[in-house]
XYZ file of C-alpha atoms in Angstrom:
714
model
C -75.701 -14.914 -6.282
C -74.761 -11.243 -6.462
C -74.288 -10.233 -10.082
C -74.151 -6.992 -11.988
C -74.966 -7.249 -15.691
C -73.055 -4.633 -17.621
C -73.285 -4.437 -21.361
C -74.408 -7.998 -21.523
C -71.653 -9.408 -19.248
C -71.940 -10.852 -15.784
C -69.513 -9.978 -12.962
C -68.761 -12.557 -10.245
C -70.484 -11.949 -6.961
C -67.207 -11.516 -4.987
C -66.285 -8.404 -7.009
C -69.305 -6.588 -5.503
C -70.011 -8.367 -2.263
C -66.431 -7.843 -0.943
C -66.600 -4.034 -1.265
C -66.521 -2.281 2.106
C -69.879 -1.495 3.570
C -68.993 2.148 3.926
C -68.202 2.417 0.231
C -71.419 0.648 -0.751
C -73.524 2.878 1.491
C -71.803 5.975 0.129
C -72.448 4.905 -3.435
C -76.063 4.106 -2.580
C -76.562 7.552 -1.050
C -75.160 9.276 -4.101
C -77.403 7.283 -6.409
C -80.555 8.024 -4.348
C -79.759 11.699 -4.311
C -79.375 11.781 -8.057
C -82.591 9.728 -8.562
C -84.636 11.853 -6.177
C -83.737 15.251 -7.581
C -81.724 15.006 -10.736
C -81.943 18.759 -11.243
C -79.752 19.459 -8.200
C -76.638 17.996 -9.756
C -75.682 20.165 -12.742
C -74.712 18.458 -15.914
C -71.493 19.944 -17.380
C -72.595 19.138 -20.890
C -75.823 21.048 -20.379
C -73.914 24.057 -19.062
C -71.646 24.093 -22.116
C -74.676 23.945 -24.402
C -76.381 26.752 -22.513
C -73.323 28.999 -22.538
C -73.500 31.709 -25.294
C -70.960 31.448 -28.071
C -67.882 33.706 -28.043
C -68.121 37.092 -29.616
C -67.975 36.927 -33.390
C -68.810 33.203 -33.607
C -72.069 31.622 -34.714
C -73.947 29.270 -32.475
C -73.289 25.617 -33.187
C -76.293 23.574 -34.411
C -77.777 21.187 -31.854
C -76.275 17.708 -31.788
C -78.898 15.092 -32.719
C -79.700 12.435 -30.147
C -78.523 8.929 -30.965
C -81.226 6.591 -32.283
C -82.975 4.414 -29.758
C -82.341 0.718 -30.203
C -85.023 -1.918 -29.775
C -85.587 -2.759 -26.137
C -84.256 0.577 -24.828
C -86.276 3.199 -22.998
C -85.563 6.893 -22.879
C -83.666 7.943 -19.742
C -83.805 11.274 -17.951
C -82.177 13.886 -20.115
C -83.513 12.468 -23.343
C -80.793 9.839 -23.969
C -81.333 6.163 -24.560
C -80.036 3.868 -21.855
C -79.028 0.310 -22.539
C -80.914 -2.502 -20.905
C -79.440 -3.239 -17.549
C -76.784 -0.567 -17.977
C -78.785 2.646 -17.629
C -78.566 5.295 -14.992
C -79.861 4.840 -11.472
C -83.094 6.737 -12.132
C -84.013 4.388 -14.939
C -83.232 1.374 -12.769
C -85.452 2.696 -9.980
C -88.227 3.450 -12.482
C -88.047 -0.031 -13.886
C -88.193 -1.586 -10.448
C -91.136 0.567 -9.420
C -93.188 -0.690 -12.387
C -92.911 -4.305 -11.203
C -95.610 -5.906 -9.100
C -95.193 -5.519 -5.323
C -94.880 -9.242 -4.776
C -91.719 -9.334 -6.874
C -89.986 -6.354 -5.269
C -88.711 -8.227 -2.217
C -87.409 -11.107 -4.311
C -85.397 -8.852 -6.551
C -83.909 -6.588 -3.858
C -80.450 -8.028 -4.168
C -80.535 -7.693 -7.924
C -81.578 -4.034 -7.680
C -78.703 -3.264 -5.299
C -76.258 -4.973 -7.624
C -77.565 -3.087 -10.641
C -77.218 0.282 -8.936
C -73.439 0.508 -9.619
C -72.495 -0.146 -13.251
C -69.103 -1.711 -13.883
C -67.734 1.396 -15.648
C -68.529 3.684 -12.726
C -67.021 1.218 -10.259
C -63.711 1.424 -12.087
C -63.868 5.206 -12.022
C -64.518 5.243 -8.287
C -61.738 2.793 -7.600
C -59.322 4.885 -9.661
C -60.347 8.032 -7.799
C -59.966 6.278 -4.471
C -56.551 4.863 -5.435
C -55.281 8.228 -6.616
C -56.626 10.217 -3.677
C -55.322 7.889 -0.927
C -51.564 8.484 -1.547
C -52.257 12.189 -1.971
C -54.167 12.314 1.307
C -51.761 10.263 3.401
C -48.441 10.209 1.499
C -47.618 13.863 2.237
C -47.423 12.982 5.929
C -44.603 10.478 5.396
C -42.862 11.159 2.089
C -40.493 14.089 1.439
C -41.202 16.492 -1.333
C -39.037 15.055 -4.089
C -40.581 16.917 -6.956
C -37.733 19.380 -7.026
C -35.182 16.591 -6.882
C -36.775 14.564 -9.635
C -37.897 17.361 -11.904
C -34.484 17.756 -13.441
C -34.134 14.013 -13.978
C -37.513 12.889 -15.339
C -39.270 16.026 -16.498
C -38.473 18.884 -18.792
C -40.234 22.086 -17.860
C -42.078 23.862 -20.592
C -43.269 27.456 -20.410
C -46.998 27.894 -19.852
C -49.067 28.999 -22.824
C -49.703 32.718 -23.015
C -53.267 33.877 -22.250
C -55.521 34.686 -25.144
C -55.455 38.411 -24.430
C -51.646 38.512 -24.598
C -51.090 36.340 -27.669
C -50.421 39.293 -29.817
C -47.692 40.629 -27.499
C -44.000 39.679 -27.678
C -43.336 36.251 -26.266
C -41.681 36.056 -22.824
C -38.333 34.264 -22.654
C -38.590 30.562 -21.950
C -37.450 28.928 -18.710
C -34.395 27.526 -20.441
C -33.489 31.009 -21.645
C -34.152 32.658 -18.287
C -32.276 30.069 -16.225
C -28.548 29.886 -16.956
C -27.434 26.430 -18.003
C -30.886 25.209 -18.978
C -29.976 24.716 -22.616
C -26.612 23.277 -21.629
C -28.327 20.646 -19.481
C -30.468 19.527 -22.406
C -27.411 19.445 -24.637
C -25.550 17.464 -21.988
C -28.294 14.839 -21.861
C -28.247 14.562 -25.626
C -24.460 14.214 -25.555
C -24.689 11.460 -22.931
C -27.081 9.496 -25.110
C -24.748 9.882 -28.065
C -21.795 8.630 -26.007
C -23.786 5.626 -24.823
C -24.730 4.759 -28.402
C -21.102 5.165 -29.494
C -19.899 2.905 -26.657
C -22.415 0.242 -27.609
C -21.405 0.356 -31.244
C -17.713 0.171 -30.356
C -18.315 -2.800 -28.047
C -20.177 -4.613 -30.823
C -17.365 -3.971 -33.291
C -14.734 -5.210 -30.815
C -16.765 -8.332 -30.093
C -17.076 -9.089 -33.814
C -13.343 -8.565 -34.323
C -12.527 -10.837 -31.361
C -14.744 -13.625 -32.676
C -12.915 -13.518 -35.996
C -9.454 -13.951 -34.381
C -7.574 -17.184 -33.885
C -7.188 -18.564 -30.324
C -3.458 -17.748 -30.331
C -4.187 -14.128 -31.233
C -6.776 -13.858 -28.470
C -4.333 -15.217 -25.881
C -1.666 -12.787 -27.075
C -4.065 -9.850 -26.770
C -5.020 -10.946 -23.257
C -1.361 -11.047 -22.210
C -0.741 -7.601 -23.681
C -3.783 -6.139 -21.947
C -2.709 -7.697 -18.656
C 0.790 -6.256 -18.935
C -0.620 -2.829 -19.733
C -2.922 -2.942 -16.715
C -0.038 -3.936 -14.447
C 2.116 -1.112 -15.788
C -0.694 1.395 -15.316
C -1.231 0.166 -11.749
C 2.467 0.520 -10.975
C 2.482 3.997 -12.456
C -0.487 5.088 -10.355
C 1.039 3.559 -7.244
C 4.388 5.269 -7.742
C 2.760 8.566 -8.632
C 0.435 8.658 -5.664
C 1.783 6.400 -2.934
C 4.747 8.066 -1.260
C 3.769 11.630 -2.211
C 7.400 12.716 -1.994
C 8.371 16.366 -2.076
C 10.388 17.698 -4.962
C 14.092 17.507 -4.270
C 16.999 18.919 -6.203
C 19.612 16.169 -6.319
C 23.188 17.111 -5.625
C 25.676 14.270 -5.652
C 27.630 14.192 -2.394
C 31.370 14.735 -2.386
C 33.392 11.611 -3.076
C 30.782 9.608 -4.970
C 33.394 9.189 -7.708
C 37.114 8.859 -7.025
C 40.313 8.922 -9.010
C 42.320 5.974 -10.238
C 45.058 4.866 -7.818
C 48.462 6.180 -8.771
C 50.252 2.985 -7.746
C 50.187 0.436 -10.653
C 50.137 -2.503 -8.229
C 47.127 -1.075 -6.426
C 45.357 -0.502 -9.753
C 46.029 -4.098 -10.750
C 44.647 -5.409 -7.485
C 41.654 -3.165 -7.787
C 40.916 -4.503 -11.278
C 41.196 -8.043 -9.953
C 38.561 -7.324 -7.326
C 36.343 -5.855 -10.028
C 36.768 -9.050 -12.060
C 35.716 -11.069 -9.010
C 32.619 -8.954 -8.691
C 31.789 -9.452 -12.371
C 32.251 -13.222 -12.064
C 29.780 -13.376 -9.191
C 27.312 -10.995 -10.860
C 27.308 -12.740 -14.231
C 26.545 -16.089 -12.640
C 23.788 -14.632 -10.516
C 22.293 -13.066 -13.624
C 22.568 -16.335 -15.553
C 21.151 -18.695 -12.924
C 19.122 -16.710 -10.385
C 18.145 -13.362 -11.894
C 15.426 -11.691 -9.831
C 15.664 -14.123 -6.923
C 17.232 -13.224 -3.614
C 20.415 -15.283 -3.782
C 22.311 -17.844 -5.834
C 23.485 -21.222 -4.616
C 26.858 -21.249 -6.391
C 27.433 -25.014 -6.242
C 24.034 -26.170 -7.520
C 23.607 -22.988 -9.599
C 20.053 -22.552 -8.398
C 18.231 -19.498 -7.179
C 17.294 -19.254 -3.547
C 14.800 -17.025 -1.717
C 15.728 -16.594 1.913
C 12.855 -16.618 4.380
C 14.344 -13.478 5.950
C 12.771 -11.484 3.121
C 9.448 -13.301 2.799
C 8.161 -12.979 -0.756
C 10.213 -9.877 -1.512
C 12.614 -10.731 -4.316
C 15.836 -9.252 -5.690
C 17.934 -8.950 -2.519
C 21.194 -9.510 -4.411
C 20.250 -6.922 -7.040
C 19.452 -4.228 -4.478
C 22.448 -5.178 -2.341
C 24.833 -4.806 -5.298
C 23.565 -1.497 -6.712
C 26.134 0.705 -4.967
C 28.991 -1.697 -5.686
C 28.120 -1.755 -9.390
C 28.035 2.033 -9.459
C 31.309 2.530 -7.575
C 33.105 -0.031 -9.735
C 31.738 1.752 -12.837
C 29.999 -1.365 -14.129
C 27.549 0.831 -16.006
C 25.681 -1.764 -18.063
C 25.173 -3.985 -15.038
C 23.958 -1.014 -12.993
C 21.502 -0.071 -15.746
C 20.091 -3.615 -15.842
C 19.730 -3.651 -12.069
C 17.957 -0.277 -12.084
C 15.501 -1.439 -14.748
C 14.706 -4.542 -12.720
C 14.021 -2.408 -9.651
C 11.715 -0.143 -11.666
C 9.672 -2.965 -13.166
C 9.785 -5.797 -10.652
C 10.655 -4.725 -7.112
C 7.306 -5.111 -5.362
C 6.600 -4.688 -1.653
C 2.844 -5.374 -1.858
C 3.181 -8.977 -0.793
C 1.684 -11.030 1.989
C 4.924 -12.016 3.657
C 6.624 -12.046 7.036
C 10.044 -10.444 6.858
C 12.952 -9.693 9.166
C 12.765 -5.969 9.888
C 16.514 -5.844 10.532
C 17.596 -7.672 7.363
C 15.169 -5.845 5.091
C 16.288 -2.530 6.535
C 20.047 -2.966 6.209
C 19.915 -4.622 2.787
C 16.877 -3.295 0.940
C 16.366 0.132 2.517
C 20.105 0.710 2.899
C 20.834 -0.467 -0.639
C 18.124 1.720 -2.174
C 19.183 4.801 -0.211
C 22.811 4.335 -1.185
C 21.903 3.841 -4.852
C 19.890 7.057 -4.812
C 22.623 9.156 -3.204
C 25.197 7.847 -5.679
C 23.180 8.018 -8.905
C 20.348 10.455 -8.232
C 17.814 8.070 -9.811
C 14.428 8.989 -8.359
C 13.105 5.432 -8.470
C 15.466 4.436 -5.664
C 14.215 7.207 -3.385
C 10.581 6.278 -4.036
C 11.177 2.597 -3.411
C 13.142 3.264 -0.225
C 10.409 5.469 1.251
C 7.689 3.045 0.164
C 9.433 0.181 1.926
C 10.139 2.330 4.977
C 6.424 3.000 5.327
C 5.767 -0.732 5.165
C 8.093 -1.220 8.157
C 6.447 1.367 10.419
C 3.819 -1.033 11.910
C 6.699 -2.959 13.506
C 6.906 -0.133 16.064
C 3.313 -0.660 17.238
C 4.310 -2.080 20.628
C 3.643 -0.756 24.145
C 7.162 0.681 24.347
C 7.813 1.495 20.706
C 10.616 -1.082 20.586
C 9.959 -2.756 17.211
C 9.180 -6.385 16.578
C 11.829 -8.519 14.916
C 9.398 -10.026 12.386
C 6.610 -8.237 10.538
C 3.953 -9.184 8.024
C 4.173 -6.181 5.728
C 0.625 -6.683 4.433
C -1.288 -7.176 7.680
C 1.085 -5.139 9.866
C 1.177 -7.905 12.483
C 4.518 -8.341 14.218
C 6.159 -10.819 16.544
C 9.579 -11.744 17.867
C 11.790 -14.735 17.279
C 10.454 -17.645 19.335
C 13.943 -18.497 20.578
C 14.653 -14.972 21.905
C 14.633 -14.597 25.683
C 11.006 -14.407 26.835
C 9.736 -12.994 23.551
C 12.290 -10.195 23.592
C 13.505 -7.977 20.790
C 17.218 -8.167 19.966
C 19.570 -5.256 20.614
C 21.458 -5.545 17.324
C 18.174 -5.590 15.385
C 16.152 -2.751 16.893
C 19.360 -0.770 17.426
C 20.380 -0.970 13.749
C 17.640 1.148 12.189
C 18.835 4.630 13.058
C 20.916 5.594 10.023
C 18.409 4.441 7.432
C 15.346 5.891 9.180
C 16.923 9.307 9.662
C 17.670 9.381 5.938
C 14.101 8.296 5.154
C 12.816 11.342 7.028
C 15.368 13.517 5.248
C 14.305 12.314 1.788
C 10.553 12.100 2.393
C 9.973 15.152 4.555
C 8.097 12.892 6.984
C 9.542 13.112 10.518
C 7.855 9.899 11.673
C 10.830 7.728 10.664
C 13.308 9.698 12.755
C 10.821 9.913 15.627
C 10.535 6.128 15.791
C 14.274 5.552 16.191
C 14.684 8.498 18.554
C 12.067 6.903 20.793
C 14.252 3.778 20.990
C 16.988 5.985 22.419
C 14.594 7.373 25.034
C 13.556 3.896 26.167
C 17.176 2.763 26.476
C 18.224 5.867 28.400
C 15.482 5.275 30.995
C 16.722 1.755 31.736
C 19.407 0.761 34.196
C 22.356 -0.948 32.503
C 24.133 -3.743 34.350
C 27.704 -2.498 34.795
C 26.962 0.106 32.117
C 26.499 -2.653 29.516
C 23.563 -3.225 27.184
C 22.105 -6.761 27.367
C 21.167 -8.346 24.043
C 17.458 -8.830 24.878
C 14.750 -6.262 25.645
C 11.051 -7.070 26.044
C 8.990 -4.712 23.832
C 5.899 -5.041 26.034
C 7.317 -4.565 29.520
C 10.323 -2.470 28.557
C 12.582 -4.627 30.733
C 15.779 -6.445 29.903
C 15.603 -10.137 29.182
C 18.479 -12.520 29.757
C 21.649 -10.660 30.802
C 23.825 -11.683 27.895
C 26.184 -9.007 26.549
C 28.036 -9.442 23.274
C 29.854 -7.086 20.934
C 29.512 -9.813 18.310
C 26.277 -11.490 17.279
C 23.036 -10.095 18.795
C 24.665 -6.830 19.887
C 27.375 -5.753 17.421
C 25.822 -3.167 15.106
C 23.974 -1.369 17.922
C 27.284 0.126 19.093
C 28.385 0.786 15.528
C 25.210 2.807 14.847
C 25.625 4.932 17.983
C 28.955 6.184 16.677
C 27.861 6.529 13.067
C 24.670 8.374 14.014
C 26.860 11.049 15.580
C 29.147 11.160 12.539
C 26.233 11.198 10.075
C 24.647 14.149 11.892
C 27.751 16.219 11.120
C 28.764 15.554 14.730
C 25.713 17.266 16.213
C 23.975 14.212 17.716
C 25.362 14.622 21.219
C 23.050 11.998 22.686
C 24.357 9.333 20.317
C 27.928 10.392 20.991
C 27.519 10.130 24.771
C 25.822 6.737 24.560
C 28.643 5.423 22.376
C 31.591 6.562 24.508
C 29.888 5.467 27.738
C 29.371 2.022 26.199
C 33.013 1.821 25.016
C 34.211 2.621 28.524
C 32.051 -0.199 29.974
C 33.291 -2.589 27.247
C 36.915 -1.800 28.016
C 36.343 -2.304 31.714
C 34.365 -5.550 31.649
C 34.871 -7.300 28.293
C 38.262 -6.513 26.729
C 41.009 -8.869 27.780
C 44.543 -9.746 26.686
C 45.708 -13.328 26.156
C 48.917 -14.805 27.510
C 50.364 -14.437 24.016
C 49.575 -10.719 23.930
C 46.467 -10.803 21.724
C 43.690 -8.363 22.652
C 40.176 -9.799 22.355
C 36.607 -8.973 23.378
C 34.925 -11.628 25.517
C 31.200 -12.194 26.021
C 29.430 -11.508 29.307
C 26.727 -13.889 30.546
C 25.136 -13.068 33.867
C 28.368 -11.666 35.262
C 30.588 -14.486 33.951
C 32.976 -14.084 31.023
C 33.145 -16.501 28.119
C 36.568 -16.110 26.506
C 35.311 -16.430 22.967
C 35.394 -13.908 20.147
C 33.220 -14.219 17.053
C 34.049 -13.252 13.502
C 31.274 -10.657 13.735
C 33.110 -9.000 16.642
C 36.048 -8.190 14.364
C 34.185 -5.130 13.039
C 35.011 -3.473 16.391
C 38.621 -2.837 15.351
C 37.495 -0.439 12.647
C 34.809 1.029 14.943
C 37.278 1.884 17.709
C 39.637 3.542 15.229
C 36.810 5.471 13.546
C 35.622 6.766 16.915
C 39.017 8.111 17.916
C 38.166 11.489 16.414
C 35.422 12.209 18.947
C 37.154 10.770 21.987
C 38.677 13.040 24.627
C 42.031 14.391 23.491
C 43.914 12.171 25.892
C 42.057 9.099 24.541
C 42.399 9.646 20.781
C 45.616 7.673 20.398
C 44.296 4.982 22.710
C 41.249 4.330 20.512
C 43.430 4.041 17.401
C 45.731 1.630 19.222
C 42.788 -0.419 20.491
C 41.484 -0.726 16.943
C 44.894 -1.854 15.699
C 45.118 -4.543 18.415
C 41.708 -5.979 17.509
C 42.687 -5.960 13.810
C 45.847 -7.928 14.643
C 43.915 -10.521 16.656
C 41.426 -11.058 13.833
C 44.280 -11.374 11.322
C 45.796 -14.064 13.540
C 42.502 -15.972 13.444
C 42.910 -16.065 9.634
C 46.621 -16.728 9.570
C 46.404 -19.740 11.922
C 44.184 -21.751 9.557
C 45.309 -23.870 6.614
C 43.215 -21.867 4.145
C 44.072 -18.415 5.566
C 40.380 -17.719 6.082
C 39.004 -17.090 9.551
C 36.527 -19.323 11.429
C 33.109 -18.238 12.629
C 34.389 -17.981 16.222
C 37.705 -18.546 18.024
C 38.644 -18.997 21.654
C 41.243 -18.028 24.209
C 41.092 -20.799 26.771
C 42.434 -24.284 27.290
C 45.873 -23.288 26.096
C 44.703 -22.048 22.650
C 44.594 -18.547 21.217
C 42.554 -17.289 18.232
C 41.638 -20.849 17.192
C 38.222 -22.484 16.838
C 38.040 -25.558 19.058
C 34.453 -26.633 18.346
C 33.375 -28.136 15.055
C 30.332 -25.874 14.755
C 32.633 -22.829 14.833
C 35.120 -23.803 12.101
C 33.141 -22.716 9.033
C 33.637 -19.581 6.939
C 30.692 -17.996 5.163
C 32.235 -15.038 3.347
C 31.779 -12.606 6.206
C 33.333 -9.164 5.508
C 33.997 -7.863 9.057
C 37.746 -8.573 9.085
C 38.318 -7.031 5.640
C 36.163 -4.078 6.725
C 38.463 -3.438 9.674
C 41.488 -3.614 7.360
C 39.917 -0.896 5.191
C 39.245 1.433 8.131
C 42.722 0.930 9.545
C 44.291 1.654 6.146
C 42.276 4.831 5.679
C 43.035 6.122 9.169
C 46.710 5.120 9.447
C 47.931 4.392 5.884
C 49.939 1.534 7.309
C 50.620 -0.698 4.215
C 50.240 -3.918 6.222
C 46.478 -3.495 6.187
C 46.418 -3.537 2.402
C 48.690 -6.560 2.417
C 46.447 -8.390 4.866
C 43.452 -7.552 2.695
C 45.181 -8.930 -0.382
C 45.986 -12.172 1.474
C 42.259 -12.590 2.065
C 41.494 -11.939 -1.611
C 43.984 -14.600 -2.714
C 42.503 -17.103 -0.257
C 39.026 -16.404 -1.571
C 40.150 -16.962 -5.154
C 41.911 -20.187 -4.270
C 39.376 -21.841 -1.963
C 35.980 -20.182 -2.484
C 35.718 -19.507 -6.211
C 33.529 -21.979 -8.102
C 31.878 -21.954 -11.521
C 28.709 -20.419 -10.109
C 30.345 -17.669 -8.040
C 31.859 -17.843 -4.549
C 30.980 -20.336 -1.856
C 31.703 -20.750 1.832
C 33.955 -23.314 3.504
C 32.773 -25.929 5.970
C 36.090 -26.330 7.790
C 38.866 -23.753 7.369
C 41.345 -26.061 9.130
C 40.852 -28.906 6.639
C 42.491 -29.040 3.209
C 39.443 -30.839 1.812
C 37.207 -28.090 0.445
C 33.621 -28.949 1.337
C 31.500 -25.966 0.239
C 28.253 -24.679 1.707
C 25.689 -22.798 -0.406
C 25.690 -19.159 0.664
C 25.367 -15.739 -0.883
C 28.036 -15.020 -3.455
C 28.547 -11.299 -3.266
C 31.468 -10.120 -1.119
C 31.810 -6.388 -0.919
C 35.493 -5.493 -1.201
C 37.194 -2.369 -2.156
C 40.773 -1.199 -2.789
C 40.676 2.532 -3.394
C 42.214 5.893 -2.669
C 41.001 8.127 0.144
C 39.017 10.418 -2.152
C 36.495 7.674 -2.941
C 33.766 7.819 -0.273
C 35.885 9.755 2.263
C 34.972 9.251 5.909
C 34.251 12.931 6.538
C 31.460 12.799 3.931
C 30.207 9.218 4.133
C 29.347 6.528 6.672
C 28.703 2.860 5.904
C 25.752 0.992 7.292
C 26.349 -2.434 8.767
C 25.878 -4.034 5.330
C 28.588 -1.714 3.900
C 26.123 0.527 2.038
C 27.500 4.098 1.981
C 25.231 6.879 3.272
C 26.224 10.555 3.124
C 26.824 12.744 6.143
C 23.960 15.218 6.555
C 25.970 18.425 6.633
C 24.103 21.391 8.056
C 25.440 23.677 5.336
C 24.026 21.368 2.663
C 20.624 21.284 4.369
C 20.515 25.080 4.525
C 21.341 25.263 0.817
C 18.514 22.847 0.006
C 16.038 24.915 2.025
C 17.089 28.091 0.231
C 16.696 26.375 -3.152
C 13.177 25.276 -2.228
């Protein structure tokens, strides 16, 4: 066994025998050199003893040698060496005194005793320390400068003895600017950490002493505070809107009608609005719609998880009718609860005309900044819908993921003309209010795509594929699927202060094609607008098509001089036909669609066309015709509709639709309860300063003079 006795202890053989041969041979060579000529290797202690004392100091007395213990012999240098633990010379001397016959037997023991345990540790430490120094600099970067400021504090070197009497040089902290500040900063950090720990301990003790109800209350309060802070940060940083000096457009507030009868009717309409609003607030506050029969809230899938459609939709009506408390409540709800950060698939068209349009209108009427911020925020959420090969937007969009698609029933996955063509007004205003041109660029690109396409007979089919840029099924309608596209062409020109020549040309070219191929006159003299399907006419007119009467009359101003009167007359003829569709029912409310074939005129012949769902298009045309002609019959026709609504549609929970307008039995369907009506003088929202989007939200004309004034103010 290999063993090395050291101070009376034995070391296992593997601790010596496993050492590398090179290390053992090196150690052996060093020992032999020291044993052979010990005088060659100077002893530092001897040198210190031999060195003369400094000037002025007495020589120190010699240190006495330690007493020799029994069993020890005197080693070289006069010191006593312990048995088995002496220096190498003593070990060699002891081995040489043994008989020759025992030398070979004890060779292994002599080799083991050559390296005492203490010296082995020293050598291993030296080897361990020198290896990283020798090899580490080849691979490791010099991080001393990086770490010196973190782990070490530099101290100035001590002055030499000769200069100790001279003035002391400034320290490193004094020489280097910020040195003292860094030390103070570290001390301050430690103090803050201690203070945080103490505060956390105090809060924990206080929490443990509270009752469970108090803890739950505190949690709710903390949660509400966090949500409010998050909303504040989002509103402060999300849209990044430029500063804008609000100036209320002309006509936002009008005068009371001079005619007492008109005032009375106007107050009645306001009472109807209050009846619907109060019930919505009582039974469905914060939800999208109210089912007036069951008195339950309803969230339409057109808006996904976005809530409050009725609130946003009614903001401008509440303001115009001077329902100040109701408007204040609605504004507060929008501030605190209207949230667009939801994982939901929405209808781009419906969200645009109701939410974006309602918020824009509320801002222009009231000047409340929250409406501008919310409108721009929602507009940005809608932008991914335009990420198609042609830039024609998808009909449906997940506003969280940005993934869009079209209605599965649309022709070959096509987008719908009335949907992608009814974004222009709102998106131009979003660019105007945000300073971001991307909104206007998106809708202008739609124009470019449409202008590159061939139109069958100058007409715009209802379906356009957003990937190929080609028309889908050749179905042309001025009612559903196509209606508001034509309306927005005209109103884009009007809203631009009549500078959008491209929109103007597209509108009047379309009207000419409509007159040529779709407008017909019945045997009884009623003018109607048919639908065109692959070159064949279907002599049916929908309730939605009745908006065209007001559109034709509104567009008379920009028509050629020889056509101005014709456009007014065309609008009046359409208004008369739509009034006949109301007047020929038992309830004096118009059906969803009516036909002009089989010996009937302006009557619904199919059961699935006899319902009425509070659509406003006919009453909208009456309003335009009254404003443009001041013919009193249009106000009378409007009042007939109001009386019919009160008699047949009013219920305890609001206003409901009718299943069959030709049947005296009132079977109601659950639909939205807000009907936007208005009896007013011409100075309230005048047409030369305002346009209405397709959901009847008023948007101001962007006068060039006003824009120049805003730029000068900036």
